[in-house]
Amino acid sequence: MRYELIKLLAETETDSSTEQLKKIFKSPILYIVLGAIVLLIIAIYLIRRIVKGKPKTIVVVTRKGKIYKLIDENTNKYFLVPFVDSVGARISLDNQSFQTDKLFINDGPDHLYKINFSFEYKVTNPENYFYNLNNLQNVLETKINDVLREFADNGNAEILIKDYKKNNEKIISLLNMASEDMGIEILSFKINFIQPMNGN
């Protein structure tokens, strides 16, 4: 008798819960709330697809991996087409700089010198700059190494040390000629130190 009473109560509770769930799913309020949540998510997504230009910044919009539009501070808001457009990069028009010591210059057949240098540049052509972004530093290091080697009489580090400050403007001019396809202008260049390698 006691077991049957417990069983009856359990069935009543189950039936009651099932009925409540049926009522909830039949209620239009549930679907109104769910619809409002979905609309809110879509609205947030669409708002986040709007790109605005900022001072001294170029936003590169890409389509199928290529530049489709450049957004600057004078451009009206642009809506990124879902699944088609994306922001490829945000390029600063402020002066930028980096330092490296990965370059080597020959001074005769048995001498190597590690050159630590730094330079400052600004972006002049955002399109060219964007397409060179991934390997910008490596390409610039190679170009600068070539210019320094040529300037320093095919790698005579002593000439470079002695004459680089005196001929700094000429070096910067040569560096700009070598890197004009990168979409930048080199503003300043400084050799921090030249270190002999291989114990020389």
mmCIF file of C-alpha atoms in Angstrom:
data_model
loop_
_atom_site.group_PDB
_atom_site.id
_atom_site.type_symbol
_atom_site.label_atom_id
_atom_site.label_comp_id
_atom_site.label_asym_id
_atom_site.label_seq_id
_atom_site.Cartn_x
_atom_site.Cartn_y
_atom_site.Cartn_z
ATOM 1 C CA MET A 1 0.000 0.000 0.000
ATOM 2 C CA ARG A 2 2.785 2.385 0.894
ATOM 3 C CA TYR A 3 4.692 1.503 -2.286
ATOM 4 C CA GLU A 4 1.608 2.170 -4.432
ATOM 5 C CA LEU A 5 1.114 5.574 -2.778
ATOM 6 C CA ILE A 6 4.724 6.578 -3.519
ATOM 7 C CA LYS A 7 4.335 5.369 -7.101
ATOM 8 C CA LEU A 8 1.130 7.357 -7.510
ATOM 9 C CA LEU A 9 2.766 10.532 -6.148
ATOM 10 C CA ALA A 10 5.753 10.094 -8.504
ATOM 11 C CA GLU A 11 3.477 9.657 -11.507
ATOM 12 C CA THR A 12 1.485 12.728 -10.459
ATOM 13 C CA GLU A 13 4.688 14.792 -10.221
ATOM 14 C CA THR A 14 5.853 13.511 -13.632
ATOM 15 C CA ASP A 15 2.516 14.254 -15.210
ATOM 16 C CA SER A 16 2.529 17.692 -13.606
ATOM 17 C CA SER A 17 6.046 18.491 -14.950
ATOM 18 C CA THR A 18 5.143 17.260 -18.419
ATOM 19 C CA GLU A 19 2.016 19.356 -18.461
ATOM 20 C CA GLN A 20 3.963 22.417 -17.352
ATOM 21 C CA LEU A 21 6.536 21.898 -20.125
ATOM 22 C CA LYS A 22 3.749 21.533 -22.682
ATOM 23 C CA LYS A 23 2.202 24.769 -21.489
ATOM 24 C CA ILE A 24 5.579 26.570 -21.693
ATOM 25 C CA PHE A 25 6.209 25.376 -25.255
ATOM 26 C CA LYS A 26 2.687 26.327 -26.292
ATOM 27 C CA SER A 27 3.053 29.808 -24.838
ATOM 28 C CA PRO A 28 3.772 32.552 -27.407
ATOM 29 C CA ILE A 29 5.845 34.420 -24.802
ATOM 30 C CA LEU A 30 8.625 31.809 -25.093
ATOM 31 C CA TYR A 31 8.907 32.350 -28.846
ATOM 32 C CA ILE A 32 8.777 36.119 -28.466
ATOM 33 C CA VAL A 33 11.692 35.973 -25.973
ATOM 34 C CA LEU A 34 13.697 33.564 -28.171
ATOM 35 C CA GLY A 35 13.025 35.728 -31.235
ATOM 36 C CA ALA A 36 14.152 38.857 -29.371
ATOM 37 C CA ILE A 37 17.399 37.117 -28.309
ATOM 38 C CA VAL A 38 18.100 35.987 -31.879
ATOM 39 C CA LEU A 39 17.412 39.488 -33.235
ATOM 40 C CA LEU A 40 19.693 40.996 -30.597
ATOM 41 C CA ILE A 41 22.532 38.629 -31.543
ATOM 42 C CA ILE A 42 22.056 39.457 -35.252
ATOM 43 C CA ALA A 43 21.958 43.206 -34.504
ATOM 44 C CA ILE A 44 25.192 43.017 -32.470
ATOM 45 C CA TYR A 45 26.873 41.013 -35.259
ATOM 46 C CA LEU A 46 25.793 43.526 -37.937
ATOM 47 C CA ILE A 47 26.882 46.524 -35.845
ATOM 48 C CA ARG A 48 30.308 44.921 -35.408
ATOM 49 C CA ARG A 49 30.553 44.641 -39.213
ATOM 50 C CA ILE A 50 30.552 48.452 -39.545
ATOM 51 C CA VAL A 51 34.041 49.890 -40.012
ATOM 52 C CA LYS A 52 34.851 53.501 -39.173
ATOM 53 C CA GLY A 53 38.010 55.359 -40.075
ATOM 54 C CA LYS A 54 40.239 56.736 -37.324
ATOM 55 C CA PRO A 55 42.823 59.540 -37.430
ATOM 56 C CA LYS A 56 46.233 58.467 -38.765
ATOM 57 C CA THR A 57 44.979 54.944 -39.465
ATOM 58 C CA ILE A 58 44.119 53.154 -42.692
ATOM 59 C CA VAL A 59 41.774 50.174 -42.456
ATOM 60 C CA VAL A 60 42.376 47.746 -45.319
ATOM 61 C CA VAL A 61 39.209 45.902 -46.365
ATOM 62 C CA THR A 62 39.964 42.721 -48.290
ATOM 63 C CA ARG A 63 37.750 40.637 -50.533
ATOM 64 C CA LYS A 64 38.976 37.232 -51.732
ATOM 65 C CA GLY A 65 42.420 38.017 -50.321
ATOM 66 C CA LYS A 66 42.860 41.239 -52.293
ATOM 67 C CA ILE A 67 42.420 44.870 -51.281
ATOM 68 C CA TYR A 68 38.851 45.965 -51.951
ATOM 69 C CA LYS A 69 38.690 49.287 -50.114
ATOM 70 C CA LEU A 70 40.843 51.564 -47.970
ATOM 71 C CA ILE A 71 39.074 53.286 -45.075
ATOM 72 C CA ASP A 72 40.552 56.459 -43.581
ATOM 73 C CA GLU A 73 39.294 59.176 -41.243
ATOM 74 C CA ASN A 74 37.583 60.954 -44.155
ATOM 75 C CA THR A 75 35.664 57.878 -45.305
ATOM 76 C CA ASN A 76 32.072 57.322 -44.264
ATOM 77 C CA LYS A 77 31.229 54.202 -42.315
ATOM 78 C CA TYR A 78 31.612 51.047 -44.364
ATOM 79 C CA PHE A 79 29.619 47.842 -43.835
ATOM 80 C CA LEU A 80 31.637 44.641 -44.224
ATOM 81 C CA VAL A 81 29.593 42.222 -46.319
ATOM 82 C CA PRO A 82 29.264 39.014 -44.226
ATOM 83 C CA PHE A 83 31.321 36.042 -45.460
ATOM 84 C CA VAL A 84 32.797 38.236 -48.241
ATOM 85 C CA ASP A 85 34.649 41.205 -46.719
ATOM 86 C CA SER A 86 37.174 41.182 -43.906
ATOM 87 C CA VAL A 87 39.607 43.610 -42.291
ATOM 88 C CA GLY A 88 43.011 42.688 -43.678
ATOM 89 C CA ALA A 89 45.009 45.141 -41.554
ATOM 90 C CA ARG A 90 44.907 48.400 -39.646
ATOM 91 C CA ILE A 91 47.877 50.442 -40.832
ATOM 92 C CA SER A 92 49.217 53.262 -38.685
ATOM 93 C CA LEU A 93 50.319 56.408 -40.497
ATOM 94 C CA ASP A 94 52.392 57.484 -37.493
ATOM 95 C CA ASN A 95 56.156 57.156 -37.696
ATOM 96 C CA GLN A 96 57.270 53.607 -36.952
ATOM 97 C CA SER A 97 60.626 52.080 -36.152
ATOM 98 C CA PHE A 98 62.441 48.840 -35.547
ATOM 99 C CA GLN A 99 65.907 47.676 -34.604
ATOM 100 C CA THR A 100 67.751 44.591 -35.755
ATOM 101 C CA ASP A 101 71.188 43.001 -35.561
ATOM 102 C CA LYS A 102 70.665 40.154 -37.996
ATOM 103 C CA LEU A 103 72.780 41.608 -40.785
ATOM 104 C CA PHE A 104 76.291 40.602 -41.723
ATOM 105 C CA ILE A 105 78.783 42.414 -43.940
ATOM 106 C CA ASN A 106 81.923 40.877 -45.421
ATOM 107 C CA ASP A 107 85.277 42.566 -44.908
ATOM 108 C CA GLY A 108 87.529 40.340 -46.950
ATOM 109 C CA PRO A 109 87.131 36.570 -47.237
ATOM 110 C CA ASP A 110 87.639 35.745 -43.549
ATOM 111 C CA HIS A 111 85.867 38.531 -41.695
ATOM 112 C CA LEU A 112 82.242 38.912 -40.767
ATOM 113 C CA TYR A 113 80.678 41.852 -38.952
ATOM 114 C CA LYS A 114 77.318 41.877 -37.249
ATOM 115 C CA ILE A 115 75.638 45.237 -37.723
ATOM 116 C CA ASN A 116 73.061 46.435 -35.235
ATOM 117 C CA PHE A 117 71.019 49.263 -36.700
ATOM 118 C CA SER A 118 67.720 51.010 -36.164
ATOM 119 C CA PHE A 119 65.624 53.176 -38.417
ATOM 120 C CA GLU A 120 62.391 55.119 -38.485
ATOM 121 C CA TYR A 121 59.929 55.100 -41.351
ATOM 122 C CA LYS A 122 56.412 56.130 -42.305
ATOM 123 C CA VAL A 123 53.880 54.508 -44.621
ATOM 124 C CA THR A 124 53.434 56.395 -47.880
ATOM 125 C CA ASN A 125 51.580 53.793 -49.955
ATOM 126 C CA PRO A 126 49.176 51.664 -47.856
ATOM 127 C CA GLU A 127 48.485 49.222 -50.729
ATOM 128 C CA ASN A 128 52.132 48.337 -51.330
ATOM 129 C CA TYR A 129 52.766 48.298 -47.594
ATOM 130 C CA PHE A 130 49.878 45.875 -47.011
ATOM 131 C CA TYR A 131 51.098 43.404 -49.622
ATOM 132 C CA ASN A 132 54.583 43.481 -48.062
ATOM 133 C CA LEU A 133 53.472 43.279 -44.415
ATOM 134 C CA ASN A 134 54.179 39.582 -43.888
ATOM 135 C CA ASN A 135 57.833 39.771 -44.893
ATOM 136 C CA LEU A 136 58.471 43.492 -44.431
ATOM 137 C CA GLN A 137 61.330 43.183 -41.934
ATOM 138 C CA ASN A 138 63.149 40.396 -43.789
ATOM 139 C CA VAL A 139 62.934 42.202 -47.135
ATOM 140 C CA LEU A 140 64.039 45.505 -45.595
ATOM 141 C CA GLU A 141 66.994 43.824 -43.879
ATOM 142 C CA THR A 142 68.094 42.356 -47.217
ATOM 143 C CA LYS A 143 67.702 45.672 -49.056
ATOM 144 C CA ILE A 144 69.538 47.605 -46.330
ATOM 145 C CA ASN A 145 72.319 45.015 -46.276
ATOM 146 C CA ASP A 146 72.743 45.412 -50.048
ATOM 147 C CA VAL A 147 72.860 49.219 -49.800
ATOM 148 C CA LEU A 148 75.381 49.142 -46.940
ATOM 149 C CA ARG A 149 77.545 46.606 -48.747
ATOM 150 C CA GLU A 150 77.616 48.771 -51.865
ATOM 151 C CA PHE A 151 78.215 51.963 -49.872
ATOM 152 C CA ALA A 152 80.979 50.363 -47.813
ATOM 153 C CA ASP A 153 83.088 49.385 -50.814
ATOM 154 C CA ASN A 154 81.694 45.853 -51.059
ATOM 155 C CA GLY A 155 81.610 45.272 -47.349
ATOM 156 C CA ASN A 156 84.531 47.188 -45.866
ATOM 157 C CA ALA A 157 83.172 47.650 -42.344
ATOM 158 C CA GLU A 158 85.857 50.178 -41.415
ATOM 159 C CA ILE A 159 84.726 52.523 -44.186
ATOM 160 C CA LEU A 160 81.150 52.094 -43.053
ATOM 161 C CA ILE A 161 81.993 52.921 -39.437
ATOM 162 C CA LYS A 162 84.054 55.930 -40.449
ATOM 163 C CA ASP A 163 81.794 57.428 -43.089
ATOM 164 C CA TYR A 164 78.230 56.449 -42.255
ATOM 165 C CA LYS A 165 77.431 59.543 -40.106
ATOM 166 C CA LYS A 166 79.055 61.916 -42.561
ATOM 167 C CA ASN A 167 77.081 60.338 -45.419
ATOM 168 C CA ASN A 168 73.906 59.588 -43.491
ATOM 169 C CA GLU A 169 71.663 61.602 -45.827
ATOM 170 C CA LYS A 170 73.096 59.803 -48.848
ATOM 171 C CA ILE A 171 72.539 56.412 -47.182
ATOM 172 C CA ILE A 172 68.932 57.329 -46.364
ATOM 173 C CA SER A 173 68.414 58.422 -49.985
ATOM 174 C CA LEU A 174 69.836 55.113 -51.256
ATOM 175 C CA LEU A 175 67.706 53.162 -48.776
ATOM 176 C CA ASN A 176 64.568 54.983 -49.960
ATOM 177 C CA MET A 177 65.378 54.230 -53.586
ATOM 178 C CA ALA A 178 65.824 50.562 -52.699
ATOM 179 C CA SER A 179 62.632 50.335 -50.655
ATOM 180 C CA GLU A 180 60.212 52.558 -52.597
ATOM 181 C CA ASP A 181 58.246 49.488 -53.770
ATOM 182 C CA MET A 182 57.556 48.629 -50.104
ATOM 183 C CA GLY A 183 55.228 51.618 -49.692
ATOM 184 C CA ILE A 184 57.369 53.346 -47.057
ATOM 185 C CA GLU A 185 59.732 56.294 -46.673
ATOM 186 C CA ILE A 186 62.747 55.888 -44.405
ATOM 187 C CA LEU A 187 63.124 58.996 -42.248
ATOM 188 C CA SER A 188 66.204 58.227 -40.183
ATOM 189 C CA PHE A 189 68.870 55.542 -40.008
ATOM 190 C CA LYS A 190 71.380 54.795 -37.270
ATOM 191 C CA ILE A 191 74.089 52.169 -36.862
ATOM 192 C CA ASN A 192 74.236 51.341 -33.156
ATOM 193 C CA PHE A 193 77.303 49.117 -33.298
ATOM 194 C CA ILE A 194 79.317 46.898 -35.619
ATOM 195 C CA GLN A 195 80.621 43.759 -33.958
ATOM 196 C CA PRO A 196 83.369 41.558 -35.452
ATOM 197 C CA MET A 197 82.381 37.891 -35.665
ATOM 198 C CA ASN A 198 84.389 34.641 -35.631
ATOM 199 C CA GLY A 199 86.780 36.085 -33.060
ATOM 200 C CA ASN A 200 88.104 38.736 -35.479
#
